[in-house]
mmCIF file of C-alpha atoms in Angstrom:
data_model
loop_
_atom_site.group_PDB
_atom_site.id
_atom_site.type_symbol
_atom_site.label_atom_id
_atom_site.label_comp_id
_atom_site.label_asym_id
_atom_site.label_seq_id
_atom_site.Cartn_x
_atom_site.Cartn_y
_atom_site.Cartn_z
ATOM 1 C CA UNK A 50 -13.710 -12.548 -15.083
ATOM 2 C CA UNK A 51 -11.167 -10.157 -15.684
ATOM 3 C CA UNK A 52 -9.832 -9.356 -11.763
ATOM 4 C CA UNK A 53 -8.872 -5.507 -12.127
ATOM 5 C CA UNK A 54 -6.772 -3.031 -10.343
ATOM 6 C CA UNK A 55 -7.866 0.609 -9.669
ATOM 7 C CA UNK A 56 -5.212 3.513 -10.207
ATOM 8 C CA UNK A 57 -7.006 6.171 -8.303
ATOM 9 C CA UNK A 58 -5.993 9.880 -9.241
ATOM 10 C CA UNK A 59 -5.264 12.322 -6.771
ATOM 11 C CA UNK A 60 -3.391 15.489 -7.572
ATOM 12 C CA UNK A 61 -0.925 13.214 -9.694
ATOM 13 C CA UNK A 62 -0.507 10.989 -7.302
ATOM 14 C CA UNK A 63 -2.195 7.021 -7.378
ATOM 15 C CA UNK A 64 -3.719 7.252 -3.700
ATOM 16 C CA UNK A 65 -7.574 4.972 -2.186
ATOM 17 C CA UNK A 66 -10.445 7.263 -0.119
ATOM 18 C CA UNK A 67 -13.475 5.055 2.349
ATOM 19 C CA UNK A 68 -16.676 5.932 0.628
ATOM 20 C CA UNK A 69 -15.791 8.419 -1.963
ATOM 21 C CA UNK A 70 -14.454 10.932 0.723
ATOM 22 C CA UNK A 71 -11.270 12.898 -0.550
ATOM 23 C CA UNK A 72 -10.776 13.855 3.236
ATOM 24 C CA UNK A 73 -10.351 10.015 3.629
ATOM 25 C CA UNK A 74 -7.361 9.334 1.022
ATOM 26 C CA UNK A 75 -4.248 7.260 1.938
ATOM 27 C CA UNK A 76 -1.624 8.323 -1.189
ATOM 28 C CA UNK A 77 -0.228 4.333 -1.892
ATOM 29 C CA UNK A 78 2.057 6.245 -4.857
ATOM 30 C CA UNK A 79 4.032 8.653 -6.239
ATOM 31 C CA UNK A 80 4.938 7.315 -9.446
ATOM 32 C CA UNK A 81 1.297 6.469 -11.170
ATOM 33 C CA UNK A 82 3.209 4.784 -14.228
ATOM 34 C CA UNK A 83 5.118 2.201 -12.582
ATOM 35 C CA UNK A 84 2.109 1.253 -10.894
ATOM 36 C CA UNK A 85 0.181 0.579 -13.938
ATOM 37 C CA UNK A 86 3.055 -1.673 -14.998
ATOM 38 C CA UNK A 87 3.395 -3.693 -12.076
ATOM 39 C CA UNK A 88 -0.341 -4.469 -12.153
ATOM 40 C CA UNK A 89 0.277 -5.832 -15.536
ATOM 41 C CA UNK A 90 4.020 -7.922 -14.476
ATOM 42 C CA UNK A 91 1.549 -9.424 -12.031
ATOM 43 C CA UNK A 92 -0.871 -11.041 -15.274
ATOM 44 C CA UNK A 93 -3.419 -7.749 -14.869
ATOM 45 C CA UNK A 94 -6.005 -7.599 -17.917
ATOM 46 C CA UNK A 95 -7.243 -4.226 -17.523
ATOM 47 C CA UNK A 96 -6.743 -1.016 -15.151
ATOM 48 C CA UNK A 97 -9.523 1.293 -14.264
ATOM 49 C CA UNK A 98 -8.453 4.148 -13.521
ATOM 50 C CA UNK A 99 -9.700 6.994 -11.906
ATOM 51 C CA UNK A 100 -9.812 10.842 -12.395
ATOM 52 C CA UNK A 101 -10.463 11.741 -8.421
ATOM 53 C CA UNK A 102 -10.532 15.715 -8.388
ATOM 54 C CA UNK A 103 -11.708 15.784 -12.399
ATOM 55 C CA UNK A 104 -14.951 13.702 -10.926
ATOM 56 C CA UNK A 105 -15.568 16.626 -8.757
ATOM 57 C CA UNK A 106 -14.292 19.603 -10.857
ATOM 58 C CA UNK A 107 -16.263 18.742 -13.895
ATOM 59 C CA UNK A 108 -13.473 18.454 -16.208
ATOM 60 C CA UNK A 109 -10.211 16.853 -16.476
ATOM 61 C CA UNK A 110 -6.747 17.294 -14.128
ATOM 62 C CA UNK A 111 -4.981 14.724 -13.446
ATOM 63 C CA UNK A 112 -4.099 13.857 -17.479
ATOM 64 C CA UNK A 113 -0.515 14.067 -17.058
ATOM 65 C CA UNK A 114 -0.784 10.809 -15.087
ATOM 66 C CA UNK A 115 -2.245 9.683 -17.725
ATOM 67 C CA UNK A 116 -0.884 9.807 -19.860
ATOM 68 C CA UNK A 117 2.635 8.708 -17.951
ATOM 69 C CA UNK A 118 -0.370 5.818 -17.257
ATOM 70 C CA UNK A 119 -0.411 5.004 -20.659
ATOM 71 C CA UNK A 120 3.328 5.036 -21.789
ATOM 72 C CA UNK A 121 4.148 2.762 -19.159
ATOM 73 C CA UNK A 122 1.353 0.152 -20.408
ATOM 74 C CA UNK A 123 2.128 0.431 -23.907
ATOM 75 C CA UNK A 124 -0.807 -0.921 -25.257
ATOM 76 C CA UNK A 125 -0.101 -4.331 -24.288
ATOM 77 C CA UNK A 126 -4.238 -4.503 -22.031
ATOM 78 C CA UNK A 127 -6.826 -2.155 -22.194
ATOM 79 C CA UNK A 128 -7.594 0.463 -19.971
ATOM 80 C CA UNK A 129 -10.646 2.326 -18.487
ATOM 81 C CA UNK A 130 -11.171 5.585 -17.853
ATOM 82 C CA UNK A 131 -13.606 7.828 -15.111
ATOM 83 C CA UNK A 132 -14.026 11.226 -13.638
ATOM 84 C CA UNK A 133 -14.669 14.448 -15.046
ATOM 85 C CA UNK A 134 -15.361 13.091 -18.244
ATOM 86 C CA UNK A 135 -19.331 15.822 -19.369
ATOM 87 C CA UNK A 136 -18.299 16.577 -23.239
ATOM 88 C CA UNK A 137 -17.338 14.656 -26.508
ATOM 89 C CA UNK A 138 -14.050 16.926 -26.733
ATOM 90 C CA UNK A 139 -12.809 15.048 -23.489
ATOM 91 C CA UNK A 140 -13.833 11.594 -24.458
ATOM 92 C CA UNK A 141 -12.087 12.191 -27.913
ATOM 93 C CA UNK A 142 -9.010 13.106 -26.336
ATOM 94 C CA UNK A 143 -9.211 10.699 -24.301
ATOM 95 C CA UNK A 144 -8.905 7.650 -26.863
ATOM 96 C CA UNK A 145 -6.740 9.496 -29.076
ATOM 97 C CA UNK A 146 -4.141 8.931 -25.303
ATOM 98 C CA UNK A 147 -4.412 5.560 -25.980
ATOM 99 C CA UNK A 148 -7.291 5.253 -22.986
ATOM 100 C CA UNK A 149 -10.234 2.317 -24.307
ATOM 101 C CA UNK A 150 -13.717 3.092 -22.421
ATOM 102 C CA UNK A 151 -14.422 6.450 -21.327
ATOM 103 C CA UNK A 152 -16.666 4.890 -17.834
ATOM 104 C CA UNK A 153 -19.192 8.476 -18.042
ATOM 105 C CA UNK A 154 -21.174 8.166 -14.190
ATOM 106 C CA UNK A 155 -22.713 11.251 -13.277
ATOM 107 C CA UNK A 156 -23.335 12.618 -16.605
ATOM 108 C CA UNK A 157 -24.712 10.644 -17.662
ATOM 109 C CA UNK A 158 -28.061 10.476 -15.002
ATOM 110 C CA UNK A 159 -27.942 14.429 -14.809
ATOM 111 C CA UNK A 160 -27.905 14.736 -18.467
ATOM 112 C CA UNK A 161 -28.547 12.004 -20.586
ATOM 113 C CA UNK A 162 -28.535 13.399 -24.056
ATOM 114 C CA UNK A 163 -24.968 13.462 -23.341
ATOM 115 C CA UNK A 164 -24.639 9.838 -23.052
ATOM 116 C CA UNK A 165 -26.895 9.018 -26.030
ATOM 117 C CA UNK A 166 -24.189 11.171 -28.470
ATOM 118 C CA UNK A 167 -21.066 9.488 -26.987
ATOM 119 C CA UNK A 168 -22.131 5.920 -27.755
ATOM 120 C CA UNK A 169 -23.334 7.377 -31.365
ATOM 121 C CA UNK A 170 -20.227 8.883 -31.914
ATOM 122 C CA UNK A 171 -17.339 5.927 -30.296
ATOM 123 C CA UNK A 172 -19.348 3.104 -30.222
ATOM 124 C CA UNK A 173 -18.072 0.833 -28.121
ATOM 125 C CA UNK A 174 -15.779 2.866 -25.960
ATOM 126 C CA UNK A 175 -18.406 3.683 -23.803
ATOM 127 C CA UNK A 176 -19.229 2.964 -20.577
ATOM 128 C CA UNK A 177 -21.432 4.034 -17.736
ATOM 129 C CA UNK A 178 -20.475 3.814 -13.432
ATOM 130 C CA UNK A 179 -23.510 2.922 -11.796
ATOM 131 C CA UNK A 180 -23.290 3.741 -8.214
ATOM 132 C CA UNK A 181 -25.877 2.619 -6.088
ATOM 133 C CA UNK A 182 -26.821 2.788 -2.417
ATOM 134 C CA UNK A 183 -30.171 0.466 -1.608
ATOM 135 C CA UNK A 184 -31.080 -0.112 -5.721
ATOM 136 C CA UNK A 185 -30.797 4.194 -5.680
ATOM 137 C CA UNK A 186 -28.399 5.504 -8.627
ATOM 138 C CA UNK A 187 -25.605 8.679 -6.803
ATOM 139 C CA UNK A 188 -23.697 11.319 -7.817
ATOM 140 C CA UNK A 189 -21.494 13.386 -7.522
ATOM 141 C CA UNK A 190 -19.188 11.702 -6.315
ATOM 142 C CA UNK A 191 -21.725 10.324 -3.854
ATOM 143 C CA UNK A 192 -22.708 13.142 -2.058
ATOM 144 C CA UNK A 193 -26.046 13.117 -3.853
ATOM 145 C CA UNK A 194 -28.814 9.813 -3.900
ATOM 146 C CA UNK A 195 -31.829 10.078 -6.987
ATOM 147 C CA UNK A 196 -34.705 9.318 -7.173
ATOM 148 C CA UNK A 197 -33.966 6.854 -10.340
ATOM 149 C CA UNK A 198 -34.226 3.002 -9.914
ATOM 150 C CA UNK A 199 -30.438 1.146 -11.223
ATOM 151 C CA UNK A 200 -32.163 -1.474 -12.691
ATOM 152 C CA UNK A 201 -34.223 0.837 -14.538
ATOM 153 C CA UNK A 202 -31.902 3.805 -16.155
ATOM 154 C CA UNK A 203 -29.494 0.345 -16.672
ATOM 155 C CA UNK A 204 -32.141 -0.803 -19.302
ATOM 156 C CA UNK A 205 -32.353 2.864 -20.632
ATOM 157 C CA UNK A 206 -28.817 3.168 -21.253
ATOM 158 C CA UNK A 207 -28.051 -0.568 -22.506
ATOM 159 C CA UNK A 208 -30.515 1.194 -25.604
ATOM 160 C CA UNK A 209 -28.491 3.695 -25.779
ATOM 161 C CA UNK A 210 -25.177 1.445 -27.348
ATOM 162 C CA UNK A 211 -22.862 1.402 -23.937
ATOM 163 C CA UNK A 212 -20.914 -1.232 -23.820
ATOM 164 C CA UNK A 213 -20.995 -2.237 -20.486
ATOM 165 C CA UNK A 214 -22.140 -0.628 -16.954
ATOM 166 C CA UNK A 215 -18.811 -0.650 -14.309
ATOM 167 C CA UNK A 216 -21.762 -1.163 -10.810
ATOM 168 C CA UNK A 217 -20.129 0.188 -7.407
ATOM 169 C CA UNK A 218 -22.323 -0.214 -4.274
ATOM 170 C CA UNK A 219 -21.240 2.727 -2.063
ATOM 171 C CA UNK A 220 -22.116 1.111 1.110
ATOM 172 C CA UNK A 221 -19.337 -0.638 0.831
ATOM 173 C CA UNK A 222 -16.752 1.076 -1.650
ATOM 174 C CA UNK A 223 -12.993 0.906 0.444
ATOM 175 C CA UNK A 224 -14.882 -0.987 3.919
ATOM 176 C CA UNK A 225 -13.468 -4.324 2.789
ATOM 177 C CA UNK A 226 -16.463 -6.118 3.431
ATOM 178 C CA UNK A 227 -17.058 -8.232 0.535
ATOM 179 C CA UNK A 228 -18.952 -7.090 -3.004
ATOM 180 C CA UNK A 229 -22.647 -6.405 -2.416
ATOM 181 C CA UNK A 230 -23.312 -10.294 -4.931
ATOM 182 C CA UNK A 231 -26.731 -10.717 -4.907
ATOM 183 C CA UNK A 232 -27.925 -6.512 -6.174
ATOM 184 C CA UNK A 233 -24.848 -7.564 -8.796
ATOM 185 C CA UNK A 234 -26.562 -10.367 -10.064
ATOM 186 C CA UNK A 235 -29.825 -8.610 -9.609
ATOM 187 C CA UNK A 236 -28.405 -5.666 -12.236
ATOM 188 C CA UNK A 237 -26.350 -8.054 -14.318
ATOM 189 C CA UNK A 238 -29.596 -11.076 -15.311
ATOM 190 C CA UNK A 239 -31.815 -7.855 -16.129
ATOM 191 C CA UNK A 240 -29.085 -6.283 -18.966
ATOM 192 C CA UNK A 241 -28.104 -8.002 -21.795
ATOM 193 C CA UNK A 242 -24.389 -5.787 -22.014
ATOM 194 C CA UNK A 243 -21.486 -6.791 -19.484
ATOM 195 C CA UNK A 244 -21.257 -5.592 -15.339
ATOM 196 C CA UNK A 245 -18.174 -5.076 -13.909
ATOM 197 C CA UNK A 246 -18.158 -4.809 -10.008
ATOM 198 C CA UNK A 247 -16.729 -2.331 -7.667
ATOM 199 C CA UNK A 248 -17.343 -2.092 -4.501
ATOM 200 C CA UNK A 249 -15.841 -4.403 -1.568
ATOM 201 C CA UNK A 250 -13.683 -7.082 -2.637
ATOM 202 C CA UNK A 251 -11.567 -7.713 -0.252
ATOM 203 C CA UNK A 252 -10.336 -11.506 -0.542
ATOM 204 C CA UNK A 253 -9.515 -14.491 -2.727
ATOM 205 C CA UNK A 254 -13.447 -15.648 -0.686
ATOM 206 C CA UNK A 255 -14.814 -12.715 -3.309
ATOM 207 C CA UNK A 256 -13.409 -13.030 -6.224
ATOM 208 C CA UNK A 257 -14.779 -17.222 -5.672
ATOM 209 C CA UNK A 258 -18.106 -16.050 -5.156
ATOM 210 C CA UNK A 259 -18.011 -13.486 -8.628
ATOM 211 C CA UNK A 260 -16.834 -16.563 -10.587
ATOM 212 C CA UNK A 261 -19.746 -18.562 -9.310
ATOM 213 C CA UNK A 262 -21.838 -15.891 -10.809
ATOM 214 C CA UNK A 263 -19.982 -15.222 -13.652
ATOM 215 C CA UNK A 264 -22.576 -16.671 -16.452
ATOM 216 C CA UNK A 265 -25.231 -14.439 -14.982
ATOM 217 C CA UNK A 266 -23.392 -12.052 -17.633
ATOM 218 C CA UNK A 267 -21.105 -10.534 -14.358
ATOM 219 C CA UNK A 268 -17.100 -10.180 -16.543
ATOM 220 C CA UNK A 269 -14.985 -8.429 -14.048
ATOM 221 C CA UNK A 270 -14.794 -6.690 -10.661
ATOM 222 C CA UNK A 271 -12.560 -4.014 -9.650
ATOM 223 C CA UNK A 272 -10.795 -3.441 -7.421
ATOM 224 C CA UNK A 273 -8.527 -0.986 -5.006
ATOM 225 C CA UNK A 274 -7.853 -1.224 -1.460
ATOM 226 C CA UNK A 275 -7.609 -4.563 -1.148
ATOM 227 C CA UNK A 276 -4.922 -4.880 -3.649
ATOM 228 C CA UNK A 277 -3.162 -2.127 -1.578
ATOM 229 C CA UNK A 278 -3.769 -3.535 1.361
ATOM 230 C CA UNK A 279 -2.808 -6.685 1.209
ATOM 231 C CA UNK A 280 -6.135 -8.893 2.072
ATOM 232 C CA UNK A 281 -5.716 -9.810 -1.541
ATOM 233 C CA UNK A 282 -2.966 -11.496 -3.822
ATOM 234 C CA UNK A 283 -3.369 -9.684 -6.708
ATOM 235 C CA UNK A 284 -1.719 -12.507 -9.130
ATOM 236 C CA UNK A 285 -3.820 -14.932 -6.677
ATOM 237 C CA UNK A 286 -6.944 -13.359 -7.237
ATOM 238 C CA UNK A 287 -6.736 -13.344 -11.468
ATOM 239 C CA UNK A 288 -4.916 -16.766 -11.479
ATOM 240 C CA UNK A 289 -8.712 -17.888 -9.615
ATOM 241 C CA UNK A 290 -10.259 -16.350 -11.581
ATOM 242 C CA UNK A 291 -8.784 -17.980 -14.452
ATOM 243 C CA UNK A 292 -8.747 -21.588 -13.039
ATOM 244 C CA UNK A 293 -12.663 -21.108 -11.784
ATOM 245 C CA UNK A 294 -13.515 -19.651 -15.734
ATOM 246 C CA UNK A 295 -11.458 -22.383 -17.305
#
């Protein structure tokens, strides 16, 4: 089980949002590269980056900060990145920059043809981020709920060749209320590709609960606010996950 630190980038800084609201942001670091290195040194095995400005602008905005993170990590661990990725040129540039996996979110739902092309052009490097509330997928920085069922959509994308699904329960993200285990397991059981849980990890109990269902196809969980505010000790969480997965 991977415990994956999130580095959310806004205006070049490392921040966290509450329930996806840009105006509800807290700056945790002015130096994203140093923050990335810190998590690697604490035992991180993968990093999760989000270009928040990019997600709202529909194009890359924080590429300078992203490059500084890639440089600081130095290829030691894989880095996955989402936010504002809407065309193949952007994907290619990020992969050339040293990003391991690109996460397509809103664009996957609104433009499945683009996702299909991306999976074909960059096999094994395209992930899809599905954000859902009550089983329905949300888009545009969570501002719009669609009528799409999350499991139906994930199955369709699996057929396209996506590497894995990042599943966020947006009712819980940044709220420190625990992971929606039931919904995450239901999604993982419906797929053959891996699922990464996101949203709500608060403490070591959440890590234990996720490790208990890892065999269903859940390979990791993304954590942000909890490790920055101190309700979850990251190094202890990854050590526990390693122990329970052994």
